Amino acid sequence: MNILFISKEGDSVSLAKRVEDEGHTSHLYITNSTCERAGEGLVNKVDTRQPIINSIGKMIKSSINQLIKDTSPEVVVLDRVGLGGIADYLVEQHIPVVGGAKWADILYLQTPYKFSILKAANLTNNNKPIKDGVRVACEIWWNGTSSQLQNISLVSNKQMSGDVGGKVECGGLVLRSIPKKVSVFRRGVSKIENLLKKTNYKGPITLSSECNKDGMRHTNLFVGFSYNSLQAMLEIYKGSVVELLHGIGTGGSVSTLYSDYSTAVHLSLPPYPHKTQVSPTQIEGYTKHNDNHIWLKDAMLHDDGLFSGGGYGDLGCVTSHGQTVRESRRRVYRTISNLHIEDVQYRNDIGEGIETKLRLLRSWGYI
């Protein structure tokens, strides 16, 4: 199998590496020149001297055509919002695409449109927060005709322990698979399946909600890859990365998830989350014994060792799984303790209090 990853900042480094570790071929193209060293020495990089996006964010068709000719991909993965034009063009060329579409870009960029979609799907939203509620994200993987791999995650989206500091995409999370029969799925993201059938999007979709004993309020719909949810999901995925990407991209079925809990903890370097370029920092303790649980992003490998890639200091995440939240949490922090990275930033409280929140969701009939 031959997979092309088109990435904005190197989010797909770890996915490309897994594809190669599984004995297949990957090609990684990074559009942001600040992050162009991400994945160097770790995965097969594509020469970016011929840009595929111009200065105003529009794709350059001749460059896209040349990239496809040079790499001959069987699937193309787009890992960030804003690449929808490329996605739609590739679909027109009958190339399977995962993770992008113009429709997804519009949904992300135009908040009124997003909430019109929620309204059309009879998904309750109002500006009044639910009192004493639990925030939960429900994710599916859409293959063009049906949803796969439904799971829930409880995400910590503040940078620092104790839910203080600035808001980030993800400081860490706990994830678990759910059956389609449960209420949080039926009353939530399942309601947009008929709408999805009218789009050309294939990939992950996440609906974030607040729940209490009296009801649900849906706060956000996100279409695209949610790192580190993806890595946490892959921690308990029964199949291979190649099987997942090819199955979703071609409209097929994919493997299922184990019932274990999965934990992800995000790693970064200061001044992250500010978009400031950082100097390379050595990453020690990364070995063949723990690389299945370490998902690198801004990293590069040279003869003298593994380093951060000199991008924005978004190193990636560490994941683990276990039959209980406590076991999964213990394992993830054990792996982190074996890494040595000067000035590394991460939350030390991911997983704390999760059992209580899950008990509440069960008692209210959501899971």
Short mmCIF file of C-alpha atoms in Angstrom, two decimals:
data_model
loop_
_atom_site.label_atom_id
_atom_site.label_comp_id
_atom_site.label_asym_id
_atom_site.label_seq_id
_atom_site.Cartn_x
_atom_site.Cartn_y
_atom_site.Cartn_z
CA MET A 1 0.00 0.00 0.00
CA ASN A 2 1.18 3.52 -0.87
CA ILE A 3 -0.16 6.44 1.19
CA LEU A 4 0.49 10.16 0.72
CA PHE A 5 0.14 12.45 3.74
CA ILE A 6 -0.37 16.15 3.05
CA SER A 7 0.23 17.93 6.34
CA LYS A 8 0.18 21.54 7.45
CA GLU A 9 2.59 21.30 10.39
CA GLY A 10 3.64 17.66 10.63
CA ASP A 11 0.69 16.20 12.52
CA SER A 12 0.93 13.11 10.32
CA VAL A 13 4.55 12.23 11.16
CA SER A 14 3.50 9.46 13.54
CA LEU A 15 0.90 8.06 11.13
CA ALA A 16 3.39 8.01 8.27
CA LYS A 17 5.89 6.23 10.51
CA ARG A 18 3.30 3.57 11.45
CA VAL A 19 2.56 2.98 7.78
CA GLU A 20 6.26 2.36 7.13
CA ASP A 21 6.61 0.22 10.28
CA GLU A 22 3.79 -1.94 8.92
CA GLY A 23 5.83 -2.59 5.78
CA HIS A 24 4.11 -0.14 3.45
CA THR A 25 5.18 3.06 1.68
CA SER A 26 4.40 6.56 2.90
CA HIS A 27 5.16 10.03 1.56
CA LEU A 28 4.93 13.10 3.83
CA TYR A 29 4.49 16.59 2.37
CA ILE A 30 4.43 19.51 4.86
CA THR A 31 3.03 22.81 3.58
CA ASN A 32 4.25 25.10 6.43
CA SER A 33 7.93 25.90 5.88
CA THR A 34 8.42 26.63 9.61
CA CYS A 35 7.66 22.98 10.34
CA GLU A 36 9.35 21.45 7.32
CA ARG A 37 11.95 19.54 9.37
CA ALA A 38 9.28 17.55 11.23
CA GLY A 39 9.72 13.86 10.50
CA GLU A 40 13.20 14.27 9.02
CA GLY A 41 15.07 10.98 9.36
CA LEU A 42 11.94 9.28 10.67
CA VAL A 43 9.76 9.00 7.55
CA ASN A 44 9.97 9.43 3.79
CA LYS A 45 9.69 13.17 3.11
CA VAL A 46 8.58 14.78 -0.15
CA ASP A 47 10.58 17.68 -1.59
CA THR A 48 8.61 20.85 -0.81
CA ARG A 49 10.54 23.25 -3.04
CA GLN A 50 7.61 23.09 -5.45
CA PRO A 51 4.75 24.49 -3.31
CA ILE A 52 1.25 23.07 -3.74
CA ILE A 53 -0.45 26.07 -2.07
CA ASN A 54 0.10 29.69 -3.12
CA SER A 55 0.49 32.77 -0.89
CA ILE A 56 -3.27 33.23 -0.47
CA GLY A 57 -3.93 29.61 0.44
CA LYS A 58 -5.17 28.38 -2.94
CA MET A 59 -3.94 25.10 -4.36
CA ILE A 60 -1.66 25.03 -7.39
CA LYS A 61 -3.14 22.34 -9.64
CA SER A 62 0.01 21.77 -11.67
CA SER A 63 1.99 21.13 -8.49
CA ILE A 64 -0.69 18.81 -7.11
CA ASN A 65 -0.68 16.87 -10.35
CA GLN A 66 3.10 16.54 -10.23
CA LEU A 67 2.98 15.42 -6.58
CA ILE A 68 0.44 12.72 -7.43
CA LYS A 69 2.52 11.63 -10.43
CA ASP A 70 5.67 11.41 -8.30
CA THR A 71 4.09 9.47 -5.41
CA SER A 72 1.29 7.40 -7.06
CA PRO A 73 -0.79 7.19 -3.85
CA GLU A 74 -3.56 4.68 -3.31
CA VAL A 75 -4.92 6.89 -0.48
CA VAL A 76 -4.26 10.55 0.38
CA VAL A 77 -4.57 11.74 3.99
CA LEU A 78 -5.12 15.44 4.77
CA ASP A 79 -4.53 16.15 8.44
CA ARG A 80 -5.80 19.71 8.99
CA VAL A 81 -8.69 22.00 8.15
CA GLY A 82 -7.90 24.30 5.22
CA LEU A 83 -6.89 21.63 2.72
CA GLY A 84 -10.43 21.01 1.49
CA GLY A 85 -9.81 22.38 -1.99
CA ILE A 86 -7.07 19.83 -2.50
CA ALA A 87 -9.32 17.08 -1.11
CA ASP A 88 -12.18 17.83 -3.49
CA TYR A 89 -9.84 18.03 -6.48
CA LEU A 90 -8.32 14.63 -5.66
CA VAL A 91 -11.76 13.07 -5.24
CA GLU A 92 -12.59 14.36 -8.73
CA GLN A 93 -9.51 12.45 -9.94
CA HIS A 94 -10.95 9.29 -8.29
CA ILE A 95 -8.26 9.17 -5.62
CA PRO A 96 -9.48 8.04 -2.16
CA VAL A 97 -9.12 10.83 0.39
CA VAL A 98 -9.33 10.74 4.20
CA GLY A 99 -9.68 13.79 6.43
CA GLY A 100 -10.58 16.70 4.17
CA ALA A 101 -13.28 18.36 2.08
CA LYS A 102 -14.35 21.92 1.29
CA TRP A 103 -17.53 21.18 3.22
CA ALA A 104 -15.43 20.44 6.32
CA ASP A 105 -13.52 23.72 5.89
CA ILE A 106 -16.76 25.70 5.65
CA LEU A 107 -18.13 23.97 8.73
CA TYR A 108 -15.00 24.90 10.69
CA LEU A 109 -14.68 28.48 9.47
CA GLN A 110 -18.32 29.57 9.47
CA THR A 111 -19.83 29.19 12.94
CA PRO A 112 -23.40 30.13 11.87
CA TYR A 113 -23.32 27.36 9.28
CA LYS A 114 -22.09 24.88 11.88
CA PHE A 115 -24.98 25.66 14.19
CA SER A 116 -27.44 25.52 11.31
CA ILE A 117 -26.26 21.94 10.75
CA LEU A 118 -26.83 21.14 14.42
CA LYS A 119 -30.30 22.64 14.22
CA ALA A 120 -31.17 20.77 11.02
CA ALA A 121 -30.18 17.52 12.74
CA ASN A 122 -32.32 18.34 15.80
CA LEU A 123 -29.26 18.58 18.01
CA THR A 124 -30.01 20.88 20.92
CA ASN A 125 -27.81 23.92 21.31
CA ASN A 126 -28.27 27.06 23.33
CA ASN A 127 -26.04 29.61 25.02
CA LYS A 128 -26.93 28.49 28.54
CA PRO A 129 -24.40 26.01 29.99
CA ILE A 130 -25.80 22.89 31.62
CA LYS A 131 -25.50 23.04 35.40
CA ASP A 132 -23.34 20.34 37.03
CA GLY A 133 -22.77 18.68 33.69
CA VAL A 134 -20.08 16.41 32.26
CA ARG A 135 -18.37 17.40 29.02
CA VAL A 136 -17.98 14.48 26.64
CA ALA A 137 -16.87 14.17 23.02
CA CYS A 138 -18.37 11.43 20.84
CA GLU A 139 -16.41 10.50 17.71
CA ILE A 140 -17.21 8.39 14.66
CA TRP A 141 -15.23 7.50 11.55
CA TRP A 142 -17.32 8.04 8.42
CA ASN A 143 -16.59 5.90 5.34
CA GLY A 144 -19.05 7.61 3.01
CA THR A 145 -22.05 5.44 3.83
CA SER A 146 -21.89 4.48 7.50
CA SER A 147 -20.19 5.29 10.79
CA GLN A 148 -17.44 3.13 12.26
CA LEU A 149 -15.33 3.07 15.43
CA GLN A 150 -17.69 5.12 17.61
CA ASN A 151 -16.02 6.17 20.85
CA ILE A 152 -16.24 8.76 23.60
CA SER A 153 -13.47 10.83 25.14
CA LEU A 154 -13.23 13.10 28.15
CA VAL A 155 -10.81 15.81 27.06
CA SER A 156 -8.75 18.24 29.13
CA ASN A 157 -8.32 21.29 26.91
CA LYS A 158 -6.34 23.52 29.26
CA GLN A 159 -2.58 23.45 29.00
CA MET A 160 -1.74 23.15 32.69
CA SER A 161 -2.65 20.68 35.42
CA GLY A 162 -5.74 21.57 37.41
CA ASP A 163 -7.44 23.00 34.30
CA VAL A 164 -5.59 26.30 34.53
CA GLY A 165 -3.68 28.24 31.90
CA GLY A 166 -4.53 28.88 28.30
CA LYS A 167 -6.89 26.75 26.24
CA VAL A 168 -5.23 24.31 23.83
CA GLU A 169 -6.58 21.79 21.36
CA CYS A 170 -5.85 18.98 23.80
CA GLY A 171 -3.80 18.68 26.97
CA GLY A 172 -4.79 15.05 27.31
CA LEU A 173 -7.79 12.73 27.38
CA VAL A 174 -9.26 9.38 28.29
CA LEU A 175 -11.06 7.47 25.52
CA ARG A 176 -13.19 4.34 25.30
CA SER A 177 -15.24 2.61 22.60
CA ILE A 178 -19.04 2.58 22.82
CA PRO A 179 -21.72 0.51 21.05
CA LYS A 180 -24.15 2.28 18.70
CA LYS A 181 -27.05 1.49 21.00
CA VAL A 182 -25.97 3.86 23.78
CA SER A 183 -27.77 7.14 24.30
CA VAL A 184 -24.80 9.49 23.88
CA PHE A 185 -24.38 8.18 20.31
CA ARG A 186 -28.06 7.86 19.37
CA ARG A 187 -28.99 11.30 20.71
CA GLY A 188 -25.86 12.92 19.32
CA VAL A 189 -23.56 12.40 16.38
CA SER A 190 -25.67 9.63 14.78
CA LYS A 191 -28.23 12.28 13.85
CA ILE A 192 -25.96 13.82 11.22
CA GLU A 193 -25.43 10.59 9.27
CA ASN A 194 -28.08 11.42 6.66
CA LEU A 195 -26.43 14.79 6.07
CA LEU A 196 -23.00 13.18 5.75
CA LYS A 197 -24.27 11.00 2.92
CA LYS A 198 -24.75 14.18 0.87
CA THR A 199 -21.08 15.18 1.22
CA ASN A 200 -17.86 13.69 -0.16
CA TYR A 201 -16.15 13.73 3.24
CA LYS A 202 -14.57 10.59 4.71
CA GLY A 203 -12.79 10.51 8.05
CA PRO A 204 -13.33 11.27 11.74
CA ILE A 205 -16.15 13.49 13.04
CA THR A 206 -16.51 14.63 16.66
CA LEU A 207 -19.54 16.07 18.44
CA SER A 208 -18.82 17.70 21.81
CA SER A 209 -21.64 17.87 24.34
CA GLU A 210 -22.49 18.74 27.92
CA CYS A 211 -24.66 16.20 29.73
CA ASN A 212 -26.51 16.07 33.04
CA LYS A 213 -29.51 14.19 34.41
CA ASP A 214 -31.90 16.58 32.65
CA GLY A 215 -30.50 16.57 29.12
CA MET A 216 -27.72 17.27 26.62
CA ARG A 217 -26.40 20.47 25.06
CA HIS A 218 -24.24 20.07 21.97
CA THR A 219 -21.44 22.63 21.94
CA ASN A 220 -19.29 21.87 18.90
CA LEU A 221 -19.15 19.77 15.75
CA PHE A 222 -15.68 19.16 14.35
CA VAL A 223 -14.97 17.40 11.07
CA GLY A 224 -11.36 16.27 10.67
CA PHE A 225 -8.53 14.71 12.66
CA SER A 226 -8.50 15.47 16.38
CA TYR A 227 -5.00 14.83 17.58
CA ASN A 228 -4.49 13.33 20.25
CA SER A 229 -7.86 11.54 20.09
CA LEU A 230 -6.66 9.74 16.98
CA GLN A 231 -3.59 8.34 18.72
CA ALA A 232 -5.63 7.32 21.77
CA MET A 233 -8.09 5.52 19.49
CA LEU A 234 -5.27 3.72 17.66
CA GLU A 235 -3.95 2.51 21.03
CA ILE A 236 -7.02 0.22 21.25
CA TYR A 237 -7.61 -0.37 17.52
CA LYS A 238 -7.54 -4.06 16.54
CA GLY A 239 -6.31 -3.51 13.00
CA SER A 240 -3.41 -1.73 11.31
CA VAL A 241 -3.12 1.95 10.44
CA VAL A 242 -3.00 1.07 6.74
CA GLU A 243 -6.17 -1.01 7.00
CA LEU A 244 -7.95 1.86 8.76
CA LEU A 245 -6.96 4.57 6.28
CA HIS A 246 -7.58 2.43 3.20
CA GLY A 247 -10.89 1.10 4.54
CA ILE A 248 -12.27 4.55 5.35
CA GLY A 249 -10.94 6.12 2.16
CA THR A 250 -12.44 3.46 -0.11
CA GLY A 251 -15.76 3.15 1.72
CA GLY A 252 -15.08 -0.26 3.22
CA SER A 253 -15.42 -1.67 6.69
CA VAL A 254 -12.60 -1.58 9.24
CA SER A 255 -11.59 -3.45 12.38
CA THR A 256 -13.15 -2.72 15.75
CA LEU A 257 -11.84 -1.36 19.05
CA TYR A 258 -10.86 -3.22 22.19
CA SER A 259 -12.92 -2.40 25.29
CA ASP A 260 -9.93 -1.06 27.23
CA TYR A 261 -9.58 2.53 28.37
CA SER A 262 -6.99 4.57 26.49
CA THR A 263 -5.15 7.61 27.82
CA ALA A 264 -3.24 10.27 25.87
CA VAL A 265 -1.01 12.98 27.36
CA HIS A 266 0.23 15.82 25.16
CA LEU A 267 3.91 16.84 25.20
CA SER A 268 5.24 20.25 24.18
CA LEU A 269 8.07 22.73 24.58
CA PRO A 270 7.76 26.38 25.65
CA PRO A 271 6.51 28.80 24.45
CA TYR A 272 3.83 26.44 23.08
CA PRO A 273 0.91 27.04 22.52
CA HIS A 274 2.19 30.32 21.09
CA LYS A 275 3.17 30.01 17.42
CA THR A 276 6.85 30.76 18.02
CA GLN A 277 9.66 28.74 16.47
CA VAL A 278 11.76 26.87 19.03
CA SER A 279 15.35 25.67 18.96
CA PRO A 280 15.87 21.89 18.56
CA THR A 281 15.96 20.01 21.87
CA GLN A 282 17.21 16.45 22.31
CA ILE A 283 14.66 13.72 23.02
CA GLU A 284 16.15 10.86 25.03
CA GLY A 285 14.53 7.59 26.09
CA TYR A 286 12.67 6.85 22.85
CA THR A 287 13.32 3.17 22.05
CA LYS A 288 11.86 0.27 20.09
CA HIS A 289 10.30 -0.89 23.37
CA ASN A 290 8.13 2.20 23.82
CA ASP A 291 7.71 3.60 20.30
CA ASN A 292 4.25 2.02 19.93
CA HIS A 293 3.07 4.41 22.63
CA ILE A 294 4.92 7.58 21.56
CA TRP A 295 3.42 9.58 18.69
CA LEU A 296 5.90 12.14 17.43
CA LYS A 297 5.02 15.29 15.56
CA ASP A 298 7.66 18.06 15.75
CA ALA A 299 10.64 15.67 15.83
CA MET A 300 13.57 14.68 13.61
CA LEU A 301 16.19 11.93 13.75
CA HIS A 302 19.90 12.37 13.00
CA ASP A 303 23.02 10.29 13.54
CA ASP A 304 23.57 12.00 16.89
CA GLY A 305 20.05 11.32 18.17
CA LEU A 306 16.39 12.32 18.17
CA PHE A 307 15.52 16.00 18.48
CA SER A 308 12.53 18.28 18.32
CA GLY A 309 12.15 19.57 14.79
CA GLY A 310 12.61 23.27 15.47
CA GLY A 311 8.96 24.03 14.64
CA TYR A 312 6.42 25.28 17.17
CA GLY A 313 7.38 22.86 19.98
CA ASP A 314 4.34 20.61 19.54
CA LEU A 315 6.15 17.33 20.21
CA GLY A 316 3.19 14.94 20.03
CA CYS A 317 1.71 12.68 22.70
CA VAL A 318 2.17 9.52 24.72
CA THR A 319 -0.61 6.92 24.92
CA SER A 320 -1.43 3.78 26.87
CA HIS A 321 -4.33 1.43 27.50
CA GLY A 322 -5.61 -0.62 30.40
CA GLN A 323 -8.64 -2.47 31.70
CA THR A 324 -9.25 0.44 34.10
CA VAL A 325 -8.62 4.17 33.90
CA ARG A 326 -6.17 3.84 36.78
CA GLU A 327 -4.14 1.16 34.97
CA SER A 328 -4.06 3.15 31.73
CA ARG A 329 -3.06 6.31 33.58
CA ARG A 330 -0.26 4.53 35.47
CA ARG A 331 1.16 3.16 32.22
CA VAL A 332 1.14 6.45 30.32
CA TYR A 333 3.01 8.31 33.03
CA ARG A 334 5.49 5.45 33.39
CA THR A 335 6.34 5.84 29.70
CA ILE A 336 6.68 9.62 30.07
CA SER A 337 8.98 9.16 33.08
CA ASN A 338 11.36 7.19 30.87
CA LEU A 339 11.69 10.11 28.46
CA HIS A 340 14.23 12.88 29.07
CA ILE A 341 13.44 16.15 27.31
CA GLU A 342 14.70 19.44 28.70
CA ASP A 343 11.87 21.89 29.51
CA VAL A 344 9.16 19.46 28.37
CA GLN A 345 5.63 20.52 29.26
CA TYR A 346 2.75 18.16 30.03
CA ARG A 347 -0.15 17.79 32.42
CA ASN A 348 0.36 15.36 35.31
CA ASP A 349 -3.34 14.94 36.13
CA ILE A 350 -4.84 13.38 33.00
CA GLY A 351 -7.28 10.66 34.10
CA GLU A 352 -7.90 12.06 37.56
CA GLY A 353 -11.60 12.20 38.39
CA ILE A 354 -12.57 10.40 35.18
CA GLU A 355 -14.15 7.41 36.98
CA THR A 356 -16.53 9.78 38.77
CA LYS A 357 -17.57 11.44 35.51
CA LEU A 358 -18.11 8.08 33.84
CA ARG A 359 -20.25 6.92 36.76
CA LEU A 360 -22.40 10.01 36.37
CA LEU A 361 -22.81 9.43 32.64
CA ARG A 362 -23.86 5.84 33.35
CA SER A 363 -26.29 6.82 36.10
CA TRP A 364 -27.92 9.36 33.76
CA GLY A 365 -28.25 6.72 31.04
CA TYR A 366 -25.84 8.14 28.45
CA ILE A 367 -23.35 5.27 28.26
#
